[in-house]
Amino acid sequence: MYRSRRKLTPEAVKRAAVVSTVLLVAVFTVIFVAFWSIQVVRHQTYWDLAIRNITRQIDLPAPRGLIVDRSGAVLAENKINFTLYLVRENVTDMEKTLRRASFFSGKSTAALRDIVARYEKFASFYRIPIQSNVPQGTVIFIQSRQDEFPEFEIDMEPSRTFPFAEGAAHVLGYVSEIGEAELAALPPGSPYALGDRIGRSGIESQYEPFLRGAKGRQTVITNSVEKVQRVSGVTDPQIGDTVVLTLDMKLQRFIEDLLGEEGGVVGVMDLDSGGLLALVVKPAFDPEVFSGELAPDQWLAIRNDPRKPLQNKFLQGIYSPGSVFKIVMALTGLQEGLLAPEAVVTCSGSQVFYDRVFHCWNPGGHGAMNLFSALQNSCNIYFYNLGRRLDIDTIARTARRLGLGEASGIDLPSEKAGLVPDSAWKLRAQGQRWFPGETISVAIGHGQLNVTPAQMLKLIATVALRGRMPLPHLLQRVERQGRTVRTFTPRFTRVPIAEENFERVIEGLFRVVNEGGTGRAARVDGLDICGKTGTSQIITKENPQYQRLTREKRFMPHSWFVSFAPRQNPRLAVAVLVENGGDAGSIAAPLAGQIYRRYFHDEAGHR
């Protein structure tokens, strides 16, 4: 055996002991410092990491804010809805679970499998919504057998409900579940998650940021396989803000009943503020059907309905204005200095312009017409002659000043602009120059000219206010926990047309109603209503089948009546459109008269 010849001296042993001691102290010092750093210095950091590994956050849905009318009547609120959830961490046999879920929900296993697949990236403890509006019998059955069905949970959550059903449906709009594609398109930090509901139209969409509320949060403790062990904390959701509208629901319901089964639009504006007191669109729909789960056949039936019940025709309906446009023509002629109010044009029932015969609506003619009587009797020949003296670009300029050809600016989404044609538009759209003969048709509100009822209401309100154009609106204020956080400030802009020219047109509009004109059926004793009728043809009278086709409802002309009252210090403007109503003086005008009678009668009763 090898033995070292080197003798260990006491000094060598001592040095080795010192070195070993120093090394041990250094090692233990490093260990001590490391533990000190972990246990003391960085304690909170590691504690947070540990907690983060075992805690999960579950969003709790927030109730949407209320929508109420000007007097506080509730138009949209929340009801308690029972929702069936599937929790995958408690599933032992997915196929068996899907068959059970199909029995409880009425959905096919294939549809349920697709729902579960949408949530596969979520943690297994995440509750997958399977069915909303679960019947009470099913709720009792599942909850009384929770030990048999641990994979299912029933919970209450708020669901949108509309106390007036179809009442003001196009104003209020509806809510529905947000889709995966929509969710993916939202910016980071969005408050929405899969399964949330969002405003789709109307006020529900326009004021979504106020109405949606703030979600609550439930914090749960999970184990290593993400099975929930207990709930460690809850933050309650906050209800959304209350949106107060300018609507008067009593007047709204009265007009809805007045229209009955007729398709059409009625807008009523408070001229002091531009706020809408009523906005009726027919046919309507029940917005509550969208709050739950809409079956495919239900959606197809609504979408394919030829009467388009989901379309807000006040904003999106495109119509020829017919003789209502004569208001614009009169103002254009006066402003351009081409029209002397007392100058007479003789109407014999027809006249030739540019080698073509144009007819008045009255085959026998109206005789001698000045501006006032031409408006009173809606004489086509008078305005054909005015159209011949004006070029299309001048007419278009005045029409746009009066709000046509652009959105009215009302606080509702998806408004259309309509069309005011001019020479540049035709060259751009059709590659052709504008012909003078086309101006003759535009002069009585036909041709390529298209408007919305919103624009017609804004037009007549501007005339009533002698050139002060109001911004139409529905919002009165937003309240949060009893505190006003937003108020709409009325806005008016001045139209560059002389006030005296408005006064001259108003004289004609007064005669329309009060001196035996085309709108005489709107007359109300003691109330100086001023208005203008308009009949918008679906098919032209030159069509050889005109008489036969117009016996069918769908081919009858649309009926317009736009008006305001009283003549001096006007307070109310009303625009009525009855689709396929026929003669405007017989259909639209009397509807407006009843609205004025009801409004001013009710107001007098509250004095």
Coordinates of C-alpha atoms in Angstrom, one line a residue:
M1 CA 0.0 0.0 0.0
Y2 CA 1.2 3.5 -0.9
R3 CA 1.8 5.8 2.1
S4 CA 2.5 9.4 1.7
R5 CA 6.0 10.3 2.9
R6 CA 4.8 13.8 3.6
K7 CA 4.3 14.4 7.3
L8 CA 1.4 16.5 8.4
T9 CA 2.7 19.1 10.6
P10 CA 0.4 20.8 13.2
E11 CA 0.7 24.0 11.2
A12 CA -0.6 22.3 8.1
V13 CA -3.5 20.8 9.9
K14 CA -4.3 24.2 11.4
R15 CA -4.2 25.9 8.0
A16 CA -6.5 23.3 6.5
A17 CA -8.9 23.7 9.4
V18 CA -9.0 27.5 8.9
V19 CA -9.5 27.2 5.1
S20 CA -12.3 24.6 5.6
T21 CA -14.0 26.8 8.2
V22 CA -13.8 29.8 5.9
L23 CA -15.3 27.8 3.0
L24 CA -18.1 26.5 5.2
V25 CA -18.9 29.9 6.6
A26 CA -18.9 31.3 3.0
V27 CA -21.2 28.5 1.8
F28 CA -23.6 28.9 4.7
T29 CA -23.5 32.7 4.3
V30 CA -24.5 32.4 0.6
I31 CA -27.3 29.9 1.6
F32 CA -28.4 32.2 4.4
V33 CA -28.5 35.3 2.1
A34 CA -30.4 33.3 -0.6
F35 CA -33.0 32.2 2.0
W36 CA -33.1 35.7 3.5
S37 CA -33.7 37.1 0.0
I38 CA -36.5 34.5 -0.7
Q39 CA -38.1 34.5 2.7
V40 CA -37.8 38.1 3.7
V41 CA -36.6 40.5 0.9
R42 CA -38.6 38.9 -2.0
H43 CA -41.2 37.3 0.2
Q44 CA -44.2 39.2 -1.4
T45 CA -43.0 38.5 -4.9
Y46 CA -42.8 34.7 -4.4
W47 CA -46.0 34.8 -2.4
D48 CA -47.8 36.5 -5.3
L49 CA -46.5 33.9 -7.7
A50 CA -47.6 31.0 -5.5
I51 CA -51.0 32.5 -5.1
R52 CA -51.2 33.1 -8.8
N53 CA -50.6 29.5 -9.4
I54 CA -53.5 28.4 -7.3
T55 CA -56.0 31.2 -7.8
R56 CA -58.3 31.8 -10.8
Q57 CA -60.6 34.7 -11.6
I58 CA -64.1 34.2 -12.8
D59 CA -66.1 37.1 -14.3
L60 CA -69.5 37.8 -12.9
P61 CA -71.9 39.4 -15.5
A62 CA -73.1 42.9 -14.8
P63 CA -76.8 43.9 -15.1
R64 CA -77.3 46.4 -17.9
G65 CA -78.4 49.9 -17.0
L66 CA -82.1 50.9 -17.3
I67 CA -83.5 52.9 -20.3
V68 CA -86.4 55.2 -19.3
D69 CA -88.5 57.8 -21.0
R70 CA -88.6 61.5 -20.0
S71 CA -91.1 60.8 -17.2
G72 CA -89.2 57.8 -15.8
A73 CA -91.3 55.0 -17.4
V74 CA -89.0 52.0 -17.7
L75 CA -88.5 50.9 -21.4
A76 CA -85.7 48.4 -20.9
E77 CA -84.6 46.6 -17.7
N78 CA -83.3 43.3 -16.4
K79 CA -85.0 40.1 -15.3
I80 CA -83.5 37.1 -13.5
N81 CA -82.6 34.3 -15.9
F82 CA -81.5 30.8 -15.0
T83 CA -78.6 29.6 -17.1
L84 CA -77.3 26.0 -17.4
Y85 CA -73.5 25.6 -17.2
L86 CA -71.2 22.7 -17.9
V87 CA -68.0 22.3 -15.8
R88 CA -65.5 20.1 -17.6
E89 CA -63.4 19.3 -14.5
N90 CA -66.4 17.4 -13.1
V91 CA -67.0 15.4 -16.3
T92 CA -66.1 11.7 -16.2
D93 CA -67.7 10.7 -19.5
M94 CA -68.1 13.6 -22.0
E95 CA -70.4 11.7 -24.4
K96 CA -72.8 10.8 -21.6
T97 CA -72.7 14.4 -20.4
L98 CA -73.5 15.7 -23.8
R99 CA -76.5 13.4 -24.1
R100 CA -77.7 14.6 -20.7
A101 CA -77.1 18.2 -21.7
S102 CA -79.1 17.6 -24.9
F103 CA -82.0 16.3 -22.8
F104 CA -81.9 19.4 -20.5
S105 CA -81.5 22.0 -23.2
G106 CA -83.2 20.6 -26.2
K107 CA -80.1 21.1 -28.3
S108 CA -78.5 18.4 -30.4
T109 CA -75.3 16.7 -29.1
A110 CA -73.5 18.0 -32.2
A111 CA -74.5 21.6 -31.4
L112 CA -73.4 21.1 -27.8
R113 CA -70.1 19.6 -28.9
D114 CA -69.5 22.8 -30.9
I115 CA -70.2 25.0 -27.9
V116 CA -67.8 23.0 -25.7
A117 CA -65.1 23.2 -28.4
R118 CA -65.3 27.0 -28.4
Y119 CA -64.1 26.9 -24.8
E120 CA -61.3 24.3 -25.1
K121 CA -58.6 26.9 -24.5
F122 CA -60.2 27.9 -21.2
A123 CA -59.3 26.2 -17.9
S124 CA -61.3 23.1 -17.0
F125 CA -63.0 24.8 -14.1
Y126 CA -64.4 27.5 -16.4
R127 CA -68.2 27.3 -16.6
I128 CA -69.4 26.8 -20.1
P129 CA -72.9 28.3 -20.7
I130 CA -75.1 25.7 -22.4
Q131 CA -78.6 27.1 -22.2
S132 CA -80.2 30.4 -21.0
N133 CA -83.7 30.9 -19.9
V134 CA -83.9 27.4 -18.4
P135 CA -87.4 26.4 -17.3
Q136 CA -88.0 26.3 -13.6
G137 CA -88.9 22.6 -13.7
T138 CA -85.5 21.8 -15.2
V139 CA -83.8 24.0 -12.6
I140 CA -85.4 22.2 -9.8
F141 CA -84.7 18.8 -11.3
I142 CA -80.9 19.5 -11.7
Q143 CA -80.4 21.2 -8.4
S144 CA -82.3 18.5 -6.4
R145 CA -79.9 15.9 -8.0
Q146 CA -76.6 17.7 -7.8
D147 CA -74.8 14.6 -6.6
E148 CA -76.0 12.8 -9.8
F149 CA -75.0 15.7 -12.1
P150 CA -71.9 17.3 -10.6
E151 CA -70.8 18.4 -14.1
F152 CA -73.8 20.8 -14.3
E153 CA -74.4 24.0 -12.5
I154 CA -77.4 26.3 -12.5
D155 CA -76.9 30.0 -11.8
M156 CA -78.9 33.2 -12.0
E157 CA -77.8 36.0 -14.3
P158 CA -79.5 39.2 -15.6
S159 CA -81.3 39.1 -18.9
R160 CA -82.7 42.0 -20.9
T161 CA -86.5 42.5 -20.9
F162 CA -88.7 45.2 -22.5
P163 CA -91.9 46.0 -20.6
F164 CA -93.6 47.5 -23.7
A165 CA -92.7 44.6 -25.9
E166 CA -92.6 46.0 -29.5
G167 CA -93.2 49.6 -28.2
A168 CA -90.3 51.9 -29.4
A169 CA -88.4 48.8 -30.5
H170 CA -86.4 50.6 -33.2
V171 CA -85.4 53.3 -30.7
L172 CA -84.3 50.9 -28.0
G173 CA -82.7 48.2 -30.2
Y174 CA -81.7 44.8 -28.9
V175 CA -78.7 42.9 -27.4
S176 CA -77.3 39.6 -28.3
E177 CA -74.2 37.4 -27.6
I178 CA -70.9 38.6 -28.9
G179 CA -69.2 36.2 -31.4
E180 CA -65.7 34.8 -31.5
A181 CA -64.8 36.8 -34.6
E182 CA -66.0 40.0 -33.1
L183 CA -64.1 39.3 -29.9
A184 CA -60.9 38.6 -31.8
A185 CA -61.2 42.0 -33.5
L186 CA -61.6 44.0 -30.3
P187 CA -58.5 45.8 -29.0
P188 CA -56.5 44.4 -26.0
G189 CA -58.1 45.3 -22.7
S190 CA -61.6 45.1 -24.0
P191 CA -64.2 44.5 -21.2
Y192 CA -65.9 41.7 -23.3
A193 CA -65.5 38.0 -23.1
L194 CA -67.0 35.0 -24.9
G195 CA -70.6 34.7 -24.0
D196 CA -71.1 38.3 -23.1
R197 CA -74.0 40.3 -24.6
I198 CA -73.6 43.6 -26.4
G199 CA -76.0 46.2 -27.8
R200 CA -76.7 45.6 -31.5
S201 CA -78.9 48.4 -32.6
G202 CA -80.7 51.5 -31.3
I203 CA -80.0 53.0 -27.9
E204 CA -78.7 49.7 -26.7
S205 CA -75.8 50.0 -29.2
Q206 CA -75.4 53.8 -29.3
Y207 CA -74.9 54.1 -25.5
E208 CA -73.3 50.7 -24.9
P209 CA -70.4 52.1 -22.9
F210 CA -72.8 53.6 -20.4
L211 CA -75.3 50.7 -20.3
R212 CA -73.0 47.6 -20.1
G213 CA -72.0 48.1 -16.4
A214 CA -68.9 46.7 -14.7
K215 CA -68.4 43.0 -14.3
G216 CA -67.9 41.5 -10.9
R217 CA -65.2 38.9 -10.1
Q218 CA -65.1 35.7 -8.1
T219 CA -61.6 34.5 -7.0
V220 CA -61.3 30.7 -6.5
I221 CA -58.5 28.5 -5.1
T222 CA -57.6 25.5 -7.2
N223 CA -55.4 22.5 -6.7
S224 CA -52.6 21.2 -9.0
V225 CA -55.1 19.8 -11.5
E226 CA -57.1 23.1 -11.5
K227 CA -60.0 21.7 -9.5
V228 CA -61.7 24.4 -7.5
Q229 CA -61.2 24.0 -3.8
R230 CA -62.9 27.0 -2.4
V231 CA -64.0 30.6 -3.1
S232 CA -61.6 33.1 -1.6
G233 CA -63.2 36.4 -2.5
V234 CA -66.0 38.1 -4.5
T235 CA -66.3 41.6 -6.0
D236 CA -69.9 42.3 -6.9
P237 CA -70.8 43.5 -10.4
Q238 CA -72.0 47.1 -10.9
I239 CA -75.2 47.8 -12.8
G240 CA -74.9 50.0 -15.8
D241 CA -75.9 53.7 -16.0
T242 CA -79.5 54.8 -16.5
V243 CA -80.1 56.3 -19.9
V244 CA -83.0 58.9 -19.8
L245 CA -84.6 59.5 -23.2
T246 CA -86.6 62.4 -24.6
L247 CA -89.4 60.0 -25.6
D248 CA -92.9 60.5 -24.2
M249 CA -94.0 56.9 -24.0
K250 CA -97.7 57.8 -23.7
L251 CA -97.5 59.7 -26.9
Q252 CA -95.4 56.9 -28.5
R253 CA -98.0 54.2 -27.7
F254 CA -100.8 56.4 -28.9
I255 CA -99.2 56.8 -32.3
E256 CA -98.3 53.1 -32.5
D257 CA -102.0 52.3 -32.0
L258 CA -102.9 55.0 -34.5
L259 CA -100.8 53.4 -37.2
G260 CA -102.2 50.0 -36.5
E261 CA -101.1 47.5 -39.1
E262 CA -99.9 50.1 -41.6
G263 CA -96.2 50.1 -42.4
G264 CA -94.6 53.5 -42.0
V265 CA -92.8 56.0 -39.8
V266 CA -93.9 58.9 -37.5
G267 CA -91.4 61.2 -35.9
V268 CA -92.5 63.9 -33.4
M269 CA -89.9 66.6 -32.4
D270 CA -89.9 69.1 -29.5
L271 CA -88.8 72.3 -31.3
D272 CA -87.5 73.9 -28.2
S273 CA -84.7 71.3 -27.9
G274 CA -84.7 69.0 -31.0
G275 CA -85.5 66.1 -28.8
L276 CA -87.8 63.4 -30.2
L277 CA -91.0 62.9 -28.2
A278 CA -92.0 59.9 -30.4
L279 CA -90.3 57.8 -33.0
V280 CA -92.6 55.1 -34.4
V281 CA -91.6 52.6 -37.0
K282 CA -93.9 49.9 -38.3
P283 CA -93.7 46.9 -38.6
A284 CA -91.8 46.5 -35.4
F285 CA -90.3 43.5 -33.6
D286 CA -90.0 42.2 -30.1
P287 CA -86.4 43.0 -28.9
E288 CA -86.7 40.5 -26.1
V289 CA -86.5 37.5 -28.4
F290 CA -82.8 38.4 -29.1
S291 CA -82.0 38.5 -25.4
G292 CA -82.1 34.7 -25.1
E293 CA -81.1 32.2 -27.7
L294 CA -82.7 32.7 -31.1
A295 CA -83.4 29.5 -33.0
P296 CA -82.1 29.5 -36.6
D297 CA -85.6 29.3 -38.0
Q298 CA -86.7 32.3 -35.9
W299 CA -83.8 34.4 -37.2
L300 CA -84.5 33.4 -40.8
A301 CA -88.2 34.3 -40.4
I302 CA -87.3 37.7 -39.1
R303 CA -84.5 38.4 -41.6
N304 CA -86.5 37.2 -44.6
D305 CA -89.7 39.1 -43.8
P306 CA -90.3 41.3 -46.8
R307 CA -91.7 44.1 -44.6
K308 CA -88.2 44.4 -43.0
P309 CA -89.2 44.7 -39.3
L310 CA -85.6 45.1 -38.1
Q311 CA -85.0 48.1 -40.4
N312 CA -85.3 51.4 -38.7
K313 CA -87.0 53.1 -41.6
F314 CA -86.8 56.5 -39.9
L315 CA -83.0 56.4 -40.5
Q316 CA -82.5 53.7 -43.2
G317 CA -85.7 53.9 -45.3
I318 CA -84.9 55.6 -48.6
Y319 CA -87.9 57.2 -50.3
S320 CA -88.8 59.7 -52.9
P321 CA -90.1 62.8 -51.0
G322 CA -92.7 63.6 -53.6
S323 CA -94.4 67.0 -53.3
V324 CA -92.8 67.7 -49.9
F325 CA -89.8 68.7 -51.9
K326 CA -91.8 71.7 -53.2
I327 CA -90.8 73.4 -49.9
V328 CA -87.2 73.2 -51.0
M329 CA -88.0 74.4 -54.5
A330 CA -89.9 77.4 -53.2
L331 CA -87.1 78.4 -50.9
T332 CA -84.6 78.0 -53.7
G333 CA -86.5 80.2 -56.1
L334 CA -87.1 82.8 -53.4
Q335 CA -83.4 82.8 -52.2
E336 CA -82.1 83.0 -55.8
G337 CA -84.4 86.0 -56.6
L338 CA -86.1 84.1 -59.4
L339 CA -89.5 83.8 -57.7
A340 CA -92.0 86.6 -57.1
P341 CA -94.5 85.2 -54.6
E342 CA -97.5 86.9 -56.3
A343 CA -96.4 86.0 -59.9
V344 CA -99.0 83.8 -61.5
V345 CA -98.5 80.6 -63.5
T346 CA -101.6 79.0 -65.2
C347 CA -102.1 75.3 -64.6
S348 CA -104.3 73.6 -67.3
G349 CA -103.5 70.1 -66.1
S350 CA -100.5 69.5 -68.3
Q351 CA -97.6 71.3 -70.1
V352 CA -94.9 70.4 -72.5
F353 CA -91.3 70.8 -71.4
Y354 CA -88.4 69.7 -73.6
D355 CA -90.7 67.9 -76.1
R356 CA -92.3 65.9 -73.4
V357 CA -95.8 66.2 -71.8
F358 CA -95.7 66.6 -68.0
H359 CA -99.0 66.3 -66.0
C360 CA -100.4 67.9 -62.9
W361 CA -101.9 65.5 -60.3
N362 CA -105.2 67.3 -61.0
P363 CA -106.1 66.5 -64.6
G364 CA -108.5 69.4 -64.9
G365 CA -105.8 71.9 -63.8
H366 CA -105.7 74.5 -61.0
G367 CA -106.0 77.6 -63.0
A368 CA -104.0 80.7 -62.0
M369 CA -101.5 79.8 -59.3
N370 CA -99.1 82.0 -57.3
L371 CA -96.6 80.7 -54.8
F372 CA -99.1 80.5 -51.9
S373 CA -101.9 78.8 -53.8
A374 CA -99.4 76.5 -55.6
L375 CA -98.2 75.2 -52.2
Q376 CA -101.8 75.1 -50.9
N377 CA -102.9 73.0 -53.8
S378 CA -99.5 71.2 -54.5
C379 CA -99.7 72.3 -58.1
N380 CA -97.2 70.4 -60.2
I381 CA -97.3 72.7 -63.2
Y382 CA -96.2 75.7 -61.1
F383 CA -93.2 73.8 -59.8
Y384 CA -92.3 72.4 -63.2
N385 CA -92.0 75.9 -64.4
L386 CA -89.9 76.9 -61.4
G387 CA -87.7 73.8 -62.1
R388 CA -87.2 75.0 -65.7
R389 CA -85.8 78.3 -64.4
L390 CA -83.5 76.7 -61.9
D391 CA -80.5 74.5 -62.7
I392 CA -80.0 71.2 -60.8
D393 CA -76.8 72.4 -59.0
T394 CA -78.6 75.4 -57.5
I395 CA -81.5 73.2 -56.3
A396 CA -79.0 70.6 -54.9
R397 CA -77.1 73.3 -53.0
T398 CA -80.3 74.6 -51.2
A399 CA -81.4 71.0 -50.5
R400 CA -78.1 70.2 -48.8
R401 CA -78.3 73.4 -46.8
L402 CA -81.6 72.2 -45.5
G403 CA -80.1 68.8 -44.4
L404 CA -80.9 66.6 -47.4
G405 CA -78.3 64.3 -48.8
E406 CA -76.5 63.8 -45.4
A407 CA -77.3 62.0 -42.2
S408 CA -79.5 64.0 -39.8
G409 CA -77.0 63.5 -36.9
I410 CA -79.5 61.8 -34.6
D411 CA -77.9 59.7 -31.9
L412 CA -78.7 56.3 -33.4
P413 CA -76.4 54.0 -35.4
S414 CA -76.4 53.1 -39.1
E415 CA -78.1 56.2 -40.5
K416 CA -78.3 56.6 -44.3
A417 CA -77.6 59.8 -46.2
G418 CA -80.1 59.5 -49.0
L419 CA -79.2 61.2 -52.3
V420 CA -79.5 64.7 -53.7
P421 CA -78.4 64.5 -57.4
D422 CA -76.5 67.1 -59.3
S423 CA -74.6 67.3 -62.5
A424 CA -71.3 66.2 -60.9
W425 CA -73.0 63.2 -59.3
K426 CA -74.5 62.0 -62.6
L427 CA -71.2 62.3 -64.4
R428 CA -69.4 60.4 -61.6
A429 CA -72.1 57.7 -61.1
Q430 CA -73.3 57.2 -64.7
G431 CA -70.7 58.8 -66.9
Q432 CA -73.3 61.1 -68.5
R433 CA -74.1 64.8 -68.3
W434 CA -77.3 66.1 -66.6
F435 CA -80.2 66.9 -68.9
P436 CA -82.6 69.8 -68.2
G437 CA -85.6 67.5 -68.6
E438 CA -84.4 65.6 -65.5
T439 CA -84.7 68.8 -63.4
I440 CA -88.4 68.9 -64.2
S441 CA -89.0 65.6 -62.3
V442 CA -86.8 66.6 -59.4
A443 CA -88.8 69.8 -59.1
I444 CA -91.8 67.8 -57.7
G445 CA -89.6 65.5 -55.6
H446 CA -89.1 62.6 -58.0
G447 CA -86.3 61.4 -60.3
Q448 CA -83.1 60.3 -58.6
L449 CA -83.9 62.3 -55.4
N450 CA -84.1 60.1 -52.3
V451 CA -84.6 61.0 -48.6
T452 CA -85.1 59.5 -45.2
P453 CA -88.0 60.4 -42.8
A454 CA -85.4 61.7 -40.4
Q455 CA -84.3 64.3 -43.0
M456 CA -87.9 65.2 -43.7
L457 CA -88.5 65.9 -40.0
K458 CA -85.4 67.9 -39.7
L459 CA -86.4 69.9 -42.8
I460 CA -89.8 70.9 -41.6
A461 CA -88.4 71.7 -38.1
T462 CA -85.9 74.1 -39.8
V463 CA -88.8 75.7 -41.7
A464 CA -90.8 76.1 -38.5
L465 CA -87.8 77.7 -36.8
R466 CA -87.3 80.1 -39.7
G467 CA -83.8 78.7 -40.6
R468 CA -82.6 77.5 -37.2
M469 CA -81.8 73.9 -37.9
P470 CA -82.0 71.6 -34.8
L471 CA -79.9 68.6 -34.2
P472 CA -82.4 65.8 -33.6
H473 CA -81.6 63.6 -30.6
L474 CA -83.0 61.0 -28.2
L475 CA -80.7 61.3 -25.2
Q476 CA -81.8 63.6 -22.4
R477 CA -79.3 62.6 -19.7
V478 CA -77.3 59.7 -18.3
E479 CA -77.5 59.0 -14.5
R480 CA -75.1 57.0 -12.4
Q481 CA -76.2 56.0 -8.9
G482 CA -78.6 59.0 -8.9
R483 CA -76.0 61.4 -10.2
T484 CA -76.2 63.0 -13.6
V485 CA -73.0 62.2 -15.5
R486 CA -74.0 63.4 -19.0
T487 CA -76.6 65.8 -20.4
F488 CA -77.5 66.5 -24.0
T489 CA -77.2 70.2 -24.8
P490 CA -79.6 71.3 -27.6
R491 CA -77.7 72.4 -30.7
F492 CA -79.0 74.6 -33.6
T493 CA -77.3 75.9 -36.7
R494 CA -78.3 78.8 -38.9
V495 CA -79.2 78.0 -42.5
P496 CA -78.1 80.7 -45.0
I497 CA -81.6 81.5 -46.2
A498 CA -83.4 84.8 -45.5
E499 CA -86.0 84.6 -42.7
E500 CA -88.5 86.4 -44.9
N501 CA -88.3 83.6 -47.4
F502 CA -89.2 81.1 -44.7
E503 CA -92.2 83.3 -43.8
R504 CA -93.4 83.3 -47.4
V505 CA -93.3 79.5 -47.6
I506 CA -95.0 79.2 -44.2
E507 CA -97.9 81.2 -45.5
G508 CA -98.4 78.6 -48.2
L509 CA -98.0 75.8 -45.7
F510 CA -100.6 77.4 -43.4
R511 CA -103.1 77.5 -46.3
V512 CA -102.4 73.8 -47.1
V513 CA -104.1 72.9 -43.8
N514 CA -106.3 75.8 -42.9
E515 CA -107.7 77.1 -46.2
G516 CA -108.9 74.0 -47.9
G517 CA -105.5 72.8 -49.2
T518 CA -104.3 69.2 -49.7
G519 CA -103.7 68.8 -46.0
R520 CA -107.0 70.1 -44.8
A521 CA -107.7 66.8 -43.0
A522 CA -105.0 67.7 -40.5
R523 CA -106.9 70.8 -39.3
V524 CA -107.5 71.2 -35.6
D525 CA -109.7 74.1 -34.4
G526 CA -107.8 76.6 -32.4
L527 CA -104.4 75.4 -33.5
D528 CA -102.5 76.9 -36.5
I529 CA -101.0 73.8 -38.1
C530 CA -98.8 74.4 -41.1
G531 CA -97.8 71.4 -43.3
K532 CA -97.2 69.9 -46.7
T533 CA -98.5 66.7 -48.3
G534 CA -96.5 64.5 -50.6
T535 CA -97.4 61.4 -52.6
S536 CA -94.4 59.3 -53.6
Q537 CA -95.2 57.1 -56.6
I538 CA -94.0 53.5 -56.7
I539 CA -94.7 53.2 -60.4
T540 CA -95.1 56.1 -62.8
K541 CA -98.5 57.2 -64.2
E542 CA -97.0 56.7 -67.6
N543 CA -97.0 53.0 -67.0
P544 CA -99.9 51.5 -69.1
Q545 CA -100.7 49.1 -66.2
Y546 CA -100.8 52.0 -63.6
Q547 CA -104.5 51.9 -62.9
R548 CA -104.6 48.1 -62.5
L549 CA -101.4 47.8 -60.5
T550 CA -102.2 50.6 -58.0
R551 CA -105.3 48.6 -56.9
E552 CA -102.8 46.3 -55.2
K553 CA -101.6 47.6 -51.8
R554 CA -97.9 47.0 -52.6
F555 CA -98.0 49.3 -55.7
M556 CA -99.9 52.2 -54.1
P557 CA -97.9 55.3 -53.6
H558 CA -96.3 56.2 -50.2
S559 CA -98.1 59.0 -48.3
W560 CA -96.2 61.9 -46.7
F561 CA -97.3 64.7 -44.4
V562 CA -94.7 67.0 -42.7
S563 CA -96.0 69.8 -40.4
F564 CA -95.5 71.9 -37.4
A565 CA -97.6 73.8 -34.9
P566 CA -98.5 76.4 -33.9
R567 CA -97.5 78.8 -36.7
Q568 CA -96.1 81.5 -34.3
N569 CA -93.6 80.3 -31.7
P570 CA -93.8 76.7 -33.0
R571 CA -93.4 73.9 -30.4
L572 CA -94.0 70.6 -32.2
A573 CA -93.0 69.2 -35.6
V574 CA -94.5 66.0 -37.0
A575 CA -93.4 63.9 -40.0
V576 CA -95.7 61.1 -41.1
L577 CA -94.9 58.5 -43.8
V578 CA -97.5 55.7 -44.5
E579 CA -96.0 53.1 -46.8
N580 CA -98.3 52.3 -49.8
G581 CA -100.9 54.5 -48.1
G582 CA -102.3 56.2 -51.3
D583 CA -103.5 59.8 -51.2
A584 CA -101.5 61.7 -48.6
G585 CA -104.3 64.1 -47.9
S586 CA -106.6 61.3 -46.9
I587 CA -104.1 59.1 -45.1
A588 CA -101.1 60.9 -43.7
A589 CA -102.6 64.3 -42.9
P590 CA -105.4 63.1 -40.6
L591 CA -102.9 61.0 -38.6
A592 CA -100.9 64.1 -38.0
G593 CA -104.1 66.0 -36.9
Q594 CA -104.9 63.4 -34.3
I595 CA -101.3 63.5 -33.0
Y596 CA -101.5 67.3 -32.5
R597 CA -105.0 67.0 -30.9
R598 CA -103.8 64.4 -28.5
Y599 CA -100.5 66.2 -27.6
F600 CA -102.0 69.6 -27.0
H601 CA -105.1 68.2 -25.3
D602 CA -103.0 66.2 -22.9
E603 CA -100.7 69.2 -22.2
A604 CA -103.7 71.4 -21.5
G605 CA -105.0 68.7 -19.1
H606 CA -101.8 68.9 -17.0
R607 CA -101.9 72.7 -16.5

